[in-house]
Amino acid sequence: MAMDLAVQTFSTKPEYLIAGTDIRITTAVKEAGAALTRGMVVCLADGKLTQPAVTGSADPYTVATTGMYGIVADDAANGKEAVVYLTGEFFADALVLPEHAKAADVEIALRNIGIFLK
């Protein structure tokens, strides 16, 4: 019987994504168009979930919010089904956004579909 003696680091720090229960949280299941991680803001295009595109070569960058769909509930591989939060209250600093994007760039688009950031 072999024992794993490698040093392992554990944390008890909670990871908060959901900010409140005042607004009913609803979910849906859609196919991932790329590898998705928990807390990732996603758009729906051609029936698949992907991160919004960021354009521009310098600050201010532009985040494409067309097709904004929700926030990924759990990690999902490309081509697999992913659970997505469609409504609710979430912590802005827990979101996984594309490089150069800020929560403020997607806040209004998310609010329009029933997702509120704190």
CSV table of N, CA, C and O in Angstrom, one decimal:
chain,number,residue,atom,x,y,z
A,1,MET,N,0.8,-1.2,0.0
A,1,MET,CA,0.0,0.0,0.0
A,1,MET,C,0.9,1.2,0.0
A,1,MET,O,1.7,1.4,0.9
A,2,ALA,N,0.7,2.1,-1.0
A,2,ALA,CA,1.6,3.3,-1.1
A,2,ALA,C,0.9,4.5,-0.4
A,2,ALA,O,-0.4,4.6,-0.4
A,3,MET,N,1.7,5.4,0.1
A,3,MET,CA,1.2,6.5,0.8
A,3,MET,C,1.6,7.8,0.0
A,3,MET,O,2.8,7.8,-0.4
A,4,ASP,N,0.7,8.7,-0.2
A,4,ASP,CA,1.1,10.0,-0.8
A,4,ASP,C,1.6,10.9,0.3
A,4,ASP,O,0.9,11.4,1.1
A,5,LEU,N,2.9,11.2,0.2
A,5,LEU,CA,3.6,12.0,1.3
A,5,LEU,C,3.9,13.4,0.8
A,5,LEU,O,4.6,14.2,1.4
A,6,ALA,N,3.4,13.8,-0.4
A,6,ALA,CA,3.6,15.1,-0.9
A,6,ALA,C,2.9,16.1,-0.1
A,6,ALA,O,1.8,15.9,0.5
A,7,VAL,N,3.5,17.3,0.0
A,7,VAL,CA,2.9,18.4,0.8
A,7,VAL,C,1.6,18.9,0.1
A,7,VAL,O,1.6,19.2,-1.1
A,8,GLN,N,0.5,19.0,0.8
A,8,GLN,CA,-0.7,19.4,0.3
A,8,GLN,C,-1.2,20.6,1.0
A,8,GLN,O,-1.0,20.7,2.3
A,9,THR,N,-1.8,21.6,0.3
A,9,THR,CA,-2.3,22.8,1.0
A,9,THR,C,-3.8,22.8,0.9
A,9,THR,O,-4.3,22.6,-0.2
A,10,PHE,N,-4.4,23.0,2.0
A,10,PHE,CA,-5.9,23.1,2.0
A,10,PHE,C,-6.3,24.4,2.6
A,10,PHE,O,-5.5,25.1,3.3
A,11,SER,N,-7.5,24.8,2.2
A,11,SER,CA,-8.0,26.1,2.7
A,11,SER,C,-9.4,26.0,3.2
A,11,SER,O,-10.2,25.2,2.6
A,12,THR,N,-9.7,26.7,4.2
A,12,THR,CA,-11.1,26.7,4.7
A,12,THR,C,-11.8,28.0,4.4
A,12,THR,O,-12.9,28.3,4.8
A,13,LYS,N,-11.1,28.8,3.6
A,13,LYS,CA,-11.7,30.1,3.2
A,13,LYS,C,-12.9,29.8,2.2
A,13,LYS,O,-12.7,29.2,1.2
A,14,PRO,N,-14.1,30.3,2.5
A,14,PRO,CA,-15.2,30.0,1.6
A,14,PRO,C,-15.1,30.8,0.3
A,14,PRO,O,-14.5,31.9,0.3
A,15,GLU,N,-15.6,30.3,-0.7
A,15,GLU,CA,-15.7,30.9,-2.0
A,15,GLU,C,-17.1,31.3,-2.3
A,15,GLU,O,-17.9,30.5,-2.6
A,16,TYR,N,-17.4,32.6,-2.2
A,16,TYR,CA,-18.7,33.1,-2.3
A,16,TYR,C,-19.0,33.6,-3.8
A,16,TYR,O,-18.3,34.4,-4.3
A,17,LEU,N,-20.0,33.1,-4.4
A,17,LEU,CA,-20.5,33.5,-5.7
A,17,LEU,C,-21.9,34.1,-5.5
A,17,LEU,O,-22.1,35.2,-6.0
A,18,ILE,N,-22.8,33.4,-4.9
A,18,ILE,CA,-24.1,33.8,-4.7
A,18,ILE,C,-24.2,34.9,-3.6
A,18,ILE,O,-23.7,34.6,-2.5
A,19,ALA,N,-24.8,36.0,-3.9
A,19,ALA,CA,-24.8,37.1,-2.9
A,19,ALA,C,-26.0,37.2,-2.0
A,19,ALA,O,-26.0,37.8,-1.0
A,20,GLY,N,-27.1,36.7,-2.5
A,20,GLY,CA,-28.4,36.8,-1.7
A,20,GLY,C,-29.4,35.9,-2.2
A,20,GLY,O,-29.3,35.3,-3.3
A,21,THR,N,-30.5,35.9,-1.5
A,21,THR,CA,-31.6,35.0,-1.8
A,21,THR,C,-32.9,35.8,-2.0
A,21,THR,O,-34.0,35.2,-2.0
A,22,ASP,N,-32.8,37.1,-2.0
A,22,ASP,CA,-34.0,38.0,-2.2
A,22,ASP,C,-34.6,37.8,-3.6
A,22,ASP,O,-35.8,37.9,-3.7
A,23,ILE,N,-33.8,37.5,-4.5
A,23,ILE,CA,-34.3,37.3,-5.9
A,23,ILE,C,-34.1,35.8,-6.2
A,23,ILE,O,-33.1,35.2,-5.9
A,24,ARG,N,-35.2,35.2,-6.7
A,24,ARG,CA,-35.2,33.8,-7.0
A,24,ARG,C,-34.1,33.4,-8.0
A,24,ARG,O,-34.0,34.1,-9.0
A,25,ILE,N,-33.3,32.4,-7.7
A,25,ILE,CA,-32.3,32.0,-8.6
A,25,ILE,C,-32.9,30.9,-9.6
A,25,ILE,O,-33.4,29.9,-9.1
A,26,THR,N,-32.8,31.1,-10.9
A,26,THR,CA,-33.2,30.2,-11.8
A,26,THR,C,-32.0,29.7,-12.7
A,26,THR,O,-31.0,30.5,-12.8
A,27,THR,N,-32.1,28.5,-13.2
A,27,THR,CA,-31.0,27.9,-13.9
A,27,THR,C,-31.5,27.3,-15.2
A,27,THR,O,-32.7,27.1,-15.4
A,28,ALA,N,-30.5,27.1,-16.1
A,28,ALA,CA,-30.8,26.4,-17.4
A,28,ALA,C,-29.6,25.6,-17.7
A,28,ALA,O,-28.5,25.8,-17.2
A,29,VAL,N,-29.8,24.6,-18.6
A,29,VAL,CA,-28.6,23.8,-19.0
A,29,VAL,C,-28.4,24.0,-20.5
A,29,VAL,O,-29.4,23.8,-21.3
A,30,LYS,N,-27.2,24.3,-20.9
A,30,LYS,CA,-26.9,24.5,-22.3
A,30,LYS,C,-25.5,23.9,-22.6
A,30,LYS,O,-24.7,23.6,-21.7
A,31,GLU,N,-25.2,23.7,-23.8
A,31,GLU,CA,-23.9,23.1,-24.2
A,31,GLU,C,-22.8,24.1,-24.2
A,31,GLU,O,-23.0,25.3,-24.6
A,32,ALA,N,-21.7,23.7,-23.6
A,32,ALA,CA,-20.5,24.6,-23.6
A,32,ALA,C,-19.8,24.7,-24.9
A,32,ALA,O,-19.5,23.6,-25.5
A,33,GLY,N,-19.5,25.9,-25.4
A,33,GLY,CA,-18.8,26.1,-26.7
A,33,GLY,C,-17.3,26.2,-26.4
A,33,GLY,O,-16.5,26.3,-27.4
A,34,ALA,N,-16.9,26.1,-25.2
A,34,ALA,CA,-15.5,26.2,-24.8
A,34,ALA,C,-15.4,25.7,-23.3
A,34,ALA,O,-16.5,25.5,-22.7
A,35,ALA,N,-14.2,25.5,-22.8
A,35,ALA,CA,-14.1,25.1,-21.4
A,35,ALA,C,-14.6,26.3,-20.5
A,35,ALA,O,-14.2,27.4,-20.7
A,36,LEU,N,-15.5,26.0,-19.6
A,36,LEU,CA,-16.1,27.0,-18.8
A,36,LEU,C,-15.8,26.7,-17.3
A,36,LEU,O,-15.7,25.6,-16.9
A,37,THR,N,-15.6,27.8,-16.5
A,37,THR,CA,-15.3,27.6,-15.1
A,37,THR,C,-16.5,28.3,-14.3
A,37,THR,O,-17.1,29.2,-14.8
A,38,ARG,N,-16.6,27.8,-13.0
A,38,ARG,CA,-17.6,28.4,-12.1
A,38,ARG,C,-17.4,29.9,-12.0
A,38,ARG,O,-16.4,30.4,-11.8
A,39,GLY,N,-18.6,30.6,-12.1
A,39,GLY,CA,-18.5,32.1,-12.0
A,39,GLY,C,-18.3,32.8,-13.3
A,39,GLY,O,-18.3,34.0,-13.3
A,40,MET,N,-18.1,32.1,-14.4
A,40,MET,CA,-17.8,32.7,-15.6
A,40,MET,C,-19.0,33.3,-16.2
A,40,MET,O,-20.1,32.7,-16.3
A,41,VAL,N,-18.9,34.6,-16.7
A,41,VAL,CA,-20.0,35.3,-17.4
A,41,VAL,C,-20.0,34.7,-18.8
A,41,VAL,O,-19.0,34.7,-19.5
A,42,VAL,N,-21.2,34.3,-19.3
A,42,VAL,CA,-21.3,33.7,-20.6
A,42,VAL,C,-22.3,34.4,-21.5
A,42,VAL,O,-23.3,34.9,-21.0
A,43,CYS,N,-22.1,34.2,-22.8
A,43,CYS,CA,-23.1,34.6,-23.8
A,43,CYS,C,-23.5,33.3,-24.5
A,43,CYS,O,-22.9,32.3,-24.5
A,44,LEU,N,-24.7,33.4,-25.2
A,44,LEU,CA,-25.2,32.3,-25.9
A,44,LEU,C,-25.2,32.6,-27.4
A,44,LEU,O,-25.8,33.6,-27.8
A,45,ALA,N,-24.5,31.8,-28.2
A,45,ALA,CA,-24.4,32.1,-29.6
A,45,ALA,C,-24.5,30.7,-30.3
A,45,ALA,O,-23.7,29.8,-29.9
A,46,ASP,N,-25.4,30.6,-31.2
A,46,ASP,CA,-25.6,29.3,-31.9
A,46,ASP,C,-25.8,28.1,-31.0
A,46,ASP,O,-25.4,27.0,-31.2
A,47,GLY,N,-26.5,28.4,-29.9
A,47,GLY,CA,-26.9,27.4,-28.9
A,47,GLY,C,-25.8,26.9,-28.0
A,47,GLY,O,-26.0,26.0,-27.3
A,48,LYS,N,-24.6,27.6,-28.1
A,48,LYS,CA,-23.5,27.2,-27.2
A,48,LYS,C,-23.1,28.4,-26.4
A,48,LYS,O,-23.2,29.6,-26.7
A,49,LEU,N,-22.5,28.1,-25.2
A,49,LEU,CA,-22.1,29.1,-24.2
A,49,LEU,C,-20.6,29.4,-24.5
A,49,LEU,O,-19.8,28.5,-24.6
A,50,THR,N,-20.3,30.7,-24.5
A,50,THR,CA,-18.9,31.1,-24.6
A,50,THR,C,-18.8,32.4,-23.8
A,50,THR,O,-19.8,33.1,-23.5
A,51,GLN,N,-17.5,32.8,-23.5
A,51,GLN,CA,-17.3,34.1,-22.9
A,51,GLN,C,-17.5,35.2,-23.8
A,51,GLN,O,-17.2,35.0,-25.0
A,52,PRO,N,-17.9,36.4,-23.3
A,52,PRO,CA,-18.0,37.5,-24.2
A,52,PRO,C,-16.7,37.9,-24.8
A,52,PRO,O,-15.6,37.8,-24.1
A,53,ALA,N,-16.7,38.4,-26.0
A,53,ALA,CA,-15.5,38.9,-26.7
A,53,ALA,C,-15.1,40.3,-26.2
A,53,ALA,O,-15.9,41.1,-25.8
A,54,VAL,N,-13.8,40.5,-26.1
A,54,VAL,CA,-13.2,41.8,-25.7
A,54,VAL,C,-12.5,42.4,-26.9
A,54,VAL,O,-11.6,41.7,-27.4
A,55,THR,N,-12.8,43.6,-27.3
A,55,THR,CA,-12.1,44.2,-28.4
A,55,THR,C,-11.4,45.5,-27.9
A,55,THR,O,-11.7,46.1,-26.9
A,56,GLY,N,-10.5,45.9,-28.7
A,56,GLY,CA,-9.7,47.1,-28.4
A,56,GLY,C,-8.2,46.8,-28.2
A,56,GLY,O,-7.9,45.6,-27.8
A,57,SER,N,-7.4,47.7,-28.4
A,57,SER,CA,-6.0,47.5,-28.2
A,57,SER,C,-5.4,48.1,-27.0
A,57,SER,O,-4.3,47.9,-26.6
A,58,ALA,N,-6.2,49.0,-26.3
A,58,ALA,CA,-5.7,49.6,-25.1
A,58,ALA,C,-7.0,50.1,-24.3
A,58,ALA,O,-8.1,50.0,-24.8
A,59,ASP,N,-6.8,50.4,-23.1
A,59,ASP,CA,-7.9,50.9,-22.2
A,59,ASP,C,-8.5,52.1,-22.8
A,59,ASP,O,-7.7,53.0,-23.2
A,60,PRO,N,-9.8,52.3,-23.0
A,60,PRO,CA,-10.8,51.4,-22.6
A,60,PRO,C,-11.1,50.3,-23.6
A,60,PRO,O,-11.2,50.5,-24.8
A,61,TYR,N,-11.2,49.1,-23.1
A,61,TYR,CA,-11.5,47.9,-23.9
A,61,TYR,C,-13.0,47.9,-24.0
A,61,TYR,O,-13.8,48.4,-23.2
A,62,THR,N,-13.6,47.2,-25.0
A,62,THR,CA,-15.0,47.1,-25.2
A,62,THR,C,-15.4,45.6,-25.1
A,62,THR,O,-14.8,44.7,-25.7
A,63,VAL,N,-16.4,45.3,-24.3
A,63,VAL,CA,-16.8,44.0,-24.0
A,63,VAL,C,-18.1,43.8,-24.8
A,63,VAL,O,-19.1,44.6,-24.6
A,64,ALA,N,-18.2,42.8,-25.7
A,64,ALA,CA,-19.4,42.5,-26.4
A,64,ALA,C,-20.4,41.8,-25.5
A,64,ALA,O,-20.2,40.7,-25.1
A,65,THR,N,-21.5,42.5,-25.3
A,65,THR,CA,-22.6,41.9,-24.4
A,65,THR,C,-23.8,41.4,-25.2
A,65,THR,O,-24.7,41.0,-24.6
A,66,THR,N,-23.7,41.4,-26.5
A,66,THR,CA,-24.8,40.8,-27.3
A,66,THR,C,-24.9,39.3,-27.0
A,66,THR,O,-23.9,38.6,-27.0
A,67,GLY,N,-26.1,38.9,-26.7
A,67,GLY,CA,-26.3,37.5,-26.4
A,67,GLY,C,-26.0,37.1,-25.0
A,67,GLY,O,-25.9,35.9,-24.7
A,68,MET,N,-25.8,38.1,-24.1
A,68,MET,CA,-25.5,37.8,-22.7
A,68,MET,C,-26.5,36.8,-22.1
A,68,MET,O,-27.7,37.0,-22.3
A,69,TYR,N,-26.0,35.8,-21.5
A,69,TYR,CA,-27.0,34.7,-21.1
A,69,TYR,C,-27.0,34.5,-19.6
A,69,TYR,O,-28.1,34.2,-19.0
A,70,GLY,N,-25.8,34.5,-18.9
A,70,GLY,CA,-25.9,34.2,-17.5
A,70,GLY,C,-24.5,34.0,-16.9
A,70,GLY,O,-23.5,34.4,-17.5
A,71,ILE,N,-24.4,33.3,-15.7
A,71,ILE,CA,-23.2,33.0,-15.0
A,71,ILE,C,-23.1,31.5,-14.8
A,71,ILE,O,-24.1,30.8,-14.4
A,72,VAL,N,-22.0,30.9,-15.1
A,72,VAL,CA,-21.8,29.4,-15.0
A,72,VAL,C,-21.8,29.0,-13.6
A,72,VAL,O,-21.1,29.6,-12.7
A,73,ALA,N,-22.6,27.9,-13.3
A,73,ALA,CA,-22.7,27.4,-11.9
A,73,ALA,C,-21.6,26.5,-11.5
A,73,ALA,O,-21.1,26.5,-10.4
A,74,ASP,N,-21.1,25.7,-12.4
A,74,ASP,CA,-20.0,24.7,-12.2
A,74,ASP,C,-19.2,24.6,-13.4
A,74,ASP,O,-19.6,24.8,-14.5
A,75,ASP,N,-17.9,24.1,-13.2
A,75,ASP,CA,-17.0,23.9,-14.3
A,75,ASP,C,-17.6,22.9,-15.4
A,75,ASP,O,-18.4,22.0,-15.0
A,76,ALA,N,-17.3,23.2,-16.7
A,76,ALA,CA,-17.8,22.3,-17.7
A,76,ALA,C,-16.8,22.3,-18.8
A,76,ALA,O,-16.2,23.3,-19.2
A,77,ALA,N,-16.6,21.1,-19.4
A,77,ALA,CA,-15.7,21.0,-20.5
A,77,ALA,C,-16.4,21.4,-21.8
A,77,ALA,O,-17.6,21.4,-21.9
A,78,ASN,N,-15.6,21.7,-22.8
A,78,ASN,CA,-16.1,22.0,-24.2
A,78,ASN,C,-16.9,20.9,-24.7
A,78,ASN,O,-16.5,19.7,-24.7
A,79,GLY,N,-18.1,21.2,-25.2
A,79,GLY,CA,-19.0,20.2,-25.7
A,79,GLY,C,-19.9,19.5,-24.7
A,79,GLY,O,-20.8,18.8,-25.1
A,80,LYS,N,-19.7,19.7,-23.4
A,80,LYS,CA,-20.5,19.1,-22.4
A,80,LYS,C,-21.6,20.1,-21.9
A,80,LYS,O,-21.6,21.3,-22.2
A,81,GLU,N,-22.6,19.6,-21.2
A,81,GLU,CA,-23.7,20.4,-20.7
A,81,GLU,C,-23.2,21.2,-19.5
A,81,GLU,O,-22.5,20.7,-18.7
A,82,ALA,N,-23.6,22.5,-19.4
A,82,ALA,CA,-23.2,23.4,-18.3
A,82,ALA,C,-24.5,24.0,-17.7
A,82,ALA,O,-25.4,24.4,-18.4
A,83,VAL,N,-24.5,24.0,-16.4
A,83,VAL,CA,-25.6,24.7,-15.7
A,83,VAL,C,-25.3,26.2,-15.6
A,83,VAL,O,-24.2,26.5,-15.2
A,84,VAL,N,-26.3,27.0,-15.9
A,84,VAL,CA,-26.1,28.5,-15.9
A,84,VAL,C,-27.1,29.1,-15.1
A,84,VAL,O,-28.3,28.8,-15.2
A,85,TYR,N,-26.7,30.1,-14.2
A,85,TYR,CA,-27.6,30.9,-13.4
A,85,TYR,C,-28.2,31.9,-14.4
A,85,TYR,O,-27.4,32.7,-15.0
A,86,LEU,N,-29.5,32.0,-14.4
A,86,LEU,CA,-30.2,33.0,-15.3
A,86,LEU,C,-30.7,34.2,-14.5
A,86,LEU,O,-30.8,35.3,-15.1
A,87,THR,N,-30.9,34.1,-13.2
A,87,THR,CA,-31.3,35.2,-12.4
A,87,THR,C,-30.7,35.1,-11.0
A,87,THR,O,-30.2,34.0,-10.7
A,88,GLY,N,-30.6,36.2,-10.3
A,88,GLY,CA,-30.1,36.1,-8.9
A,88,GLY,C,-29.2,37.3,-8.6
A,88,GLY,O,-29.0,38.2,-9.4
A,89,GLU,N,-28.7,37.2,-7.4
A,89,GLU,CA,-27.7,38.2,-6.9
A,89,GLU,C,-26.3,37.6,-6.7
A,89,GLU,O,-26.3,36.5,-6.1
A,90,PHE,N,-25.3,38.2,-7.3
A,90,PHE,CA,-24.0,37.6,-7.2
A,90,PHE,C,-22.9,38.6,-6.9
A,90,PHE,O,-23.1,39.8,-7.1
A,91,PHE,N,-21.8,38.2,-6.3
A,91,PHE,CA,-20.7,39.0,-5.9
A,91,PHE,C,-19.9,39.3,-7.2
A,91,PHE,O,-19.4,38.4,-7.9
A,92,ALA,N,-19.7,40.6,-7.5
A,92,ALA,CA,-19.0,41.0,-8.7
A,92,ALA,C,-17.5,40.6,-8.7
A,92,ALA,O,-17.0,40.2,-9.7
A,93,ASP,N,-16.9,40.6,-7.5
A,93,ASP,CA,-15.5,40.2,-7.4
A,93,ASP,C,-15.3,38.7,-7.6
A,93,ASP,O,-14.1,38.2,-7.7
A,94,ALA,N,-16.3,37.9,-7.6
A,94,ALA,CA,-16.2,36.4,-7.7
A,94,ALA,C,-16.4,36.0,-9.2
A,94,ALA,O,-16.3,34.8,-9.5
A,95,LEU,N,-16.8,36.9,-10.1
A,95,LEU,CA,-17.0,36.6,-11.5
A,95,LEU,C,-15.7,36.3,-12.2
A,95,LEU,O,-14.7,36.9,-11.9
A,96,VAL,N,-15.8,35.4,-13.1
A,96,VAL,CA,-14.7,35.1,-14.0
A,96,VAL,C,-15.0,35.8,-15.3
A,96,VAL,O,-15.9,35.4,-16.0
A,97,LEU,N,-14.2,36.8,-15.6
A,97,LEU,CA,-14.4,37.6,-16.8
A,97,LEU,C,-13.2,37.4,-17.8
A,97,LEU,O,-12.1,37.0,-17.4
A,98,PRO,N,-13.5,37.8,-19.1
A,98,PRO,CA,-12.4,37.7,-20.0
A,98,PRO,C,-11.3,38.7,-19.7
A,98,PRO,O,-11.5,39.6,-18.9
A,99,GLU,N,-10.1,38.4,-20.2
A,99,GLU,CA,-9.0,39.3,-19.9
A,99,GLU,C,-9.3,40.7,-20.3
A,99,GLU,O,-9.9,41.0,-21.4
A,100,HIS,N,-9.0,41.7,-19.5
A,100,HIS,CA,-9.2,43.1,-19.7
A,100,HIS,C,-10.6,43.6,-19.5
A,100,HIS,O,-10.9,44.7,-19.6
A,101,ALA,N,-11.5,42.7,-19.1
A,101,ALA,CA,-12.9,43.0,-18.8
A,101,ALA,C,-13.0,43.3,-17.3
A,101,ALA,O,-12.3,42.7,-16.5
A,102,LYS,N,-14.0,44.2,-16.9
A,102,LYS,CA,-14.3,44.5,-15.5
A,102,LYS,C,-15.8,44.2,-15.3
A,102,LYS,O,-16.5,44.2,-16.3
A,103,ALA,N,-16.1,44.0,-14.1
A,103,ALA,CA,-17.5,43.7,-13.7
A,103,ALA,C,-18.4,44.9,-14.2
A,103,ALA,O,-19.5,44.6,-14.7
A,104,ALA,N,-17.9,46.1,-14.2
A,104,ALA,CA,-18.7,47.3,-14.6
A,104,ALA,C,-19.0,47.2,-16.1
A,104,ALA,O,-20.1,47.7,-16.5
A,105,ASP,N,-18.2,46.5,-16.9
A,105,ASP,CA,-18.5,46.3,-18.3
A,105,ASP,C,-19.7,45.4,-18.6
A,105,ASP,O,-20.3,45.6,-19.7
A,106,VAL,N,-20.0,44.5,-17.7
A,106,VAL,CA,-21.1,43.6,-18.0
A,106,VAL,C,-22.3,43.8,-17.0
A,106,VAL,O,-23.3,43.2,-17.2
A,107,GLU,N,-22.1,44.7,-16.1
A,107,GLU,CA,-23.2,44.9,-15.1
A,107,GLU,C,-24.5,45.3,-15.6
A,107,GLU,O,-25.5,44.7,-15.3
A,108,ILE,N,-24.6,46.2,-16.6
A,108,ILE,CA,-25.9,46.6,-17.1
A,108,ILE,C,-26.5,45.5,-18.0
A,108,ILE,O,-27.7,45.2,-17.9
A,109,ALA,N,-25.7,44.8,-18.8
A,109,ALA,CA,-26.2,43.7,-19.6
A,109,ALA,C,-26.7,42.6,-18.7
A,109,ALA,O,-27.8,42.0,-19.0
A,110,LEU,N,-26.0,42.3,-17.6
A,110,LEU,CA,-26.5,41.3,-16.7
A,110,LEU,C,-27.8,41.7,-16.0
A,110,LEU,O,-28.7,40.9,-15.8
A,111,ARG,N,-27.9,43.0,-15.6
A,111,ARG,CA,-29.1,43.5,-14.9
A,111,ARG,C,-30.3,43.4,-15.8
A,111,ARG,O,-31.4,43.1,-15.4
A,112,ASN,N,-30.1,43.6,-17.1
A,112,ASN,CA,-31.2,43.5,-18.1
A,112,ASN,C,-31.7,42.1,-18.2
A,112,ASN,O,-32.9,41.9,-18.6
A,113,ILE,N,-31.0,41.1,-17.8
A,113,ILE,CA,-31.5,39.7,-17.9
A,113,ILE,C,-31.8,39.2,-16.5
A,113,ILE,O,-32.1,38.0,-16.4
A,114,GLY,N,-31.8,40.0,-15.5
A,114,GLY,CA,-32.2,39.6,-14.1
A,114,GLY,C,-31.1,39.2,-13.2
A,114,GLY,O,-31.4,38.5,-12.2
A,115,ILE,N,-29.9,39.5,-13.5
A,115,ILE,CA,-28.7,39.2,-12.7
A,115,ILE,C,-28.2,40.5,-12.1
A,115,ILE,O,-27.9,41.4,-12.9
A,116,PHE,N,-28.1,40.5,-10.8
A,116,PHE,CA,-27.7,41.8,-10.1
A,116,PHE,C,-26.4,41.5,-9.4
A,116,PHE,O,-26.2,40.5,-8.8
A,117,LEU,N,-25.4,42.4,-9.5
A,117,LEU,CA,-24.1,42.3,-8.9
A,117,LEU,C,-24.0,43.2,-7.7
A,117,LEU,O,-24.5,44.3,-7.6
A,118,LYS,N,-23.3,42.7,-6.7
A,118,LYS,CA,-23.1,43.4,-5.4
A,118,LYS,C,-21.6,43.6,-5.3
A,118,LYS,O,-20.8,42.8,-5.8
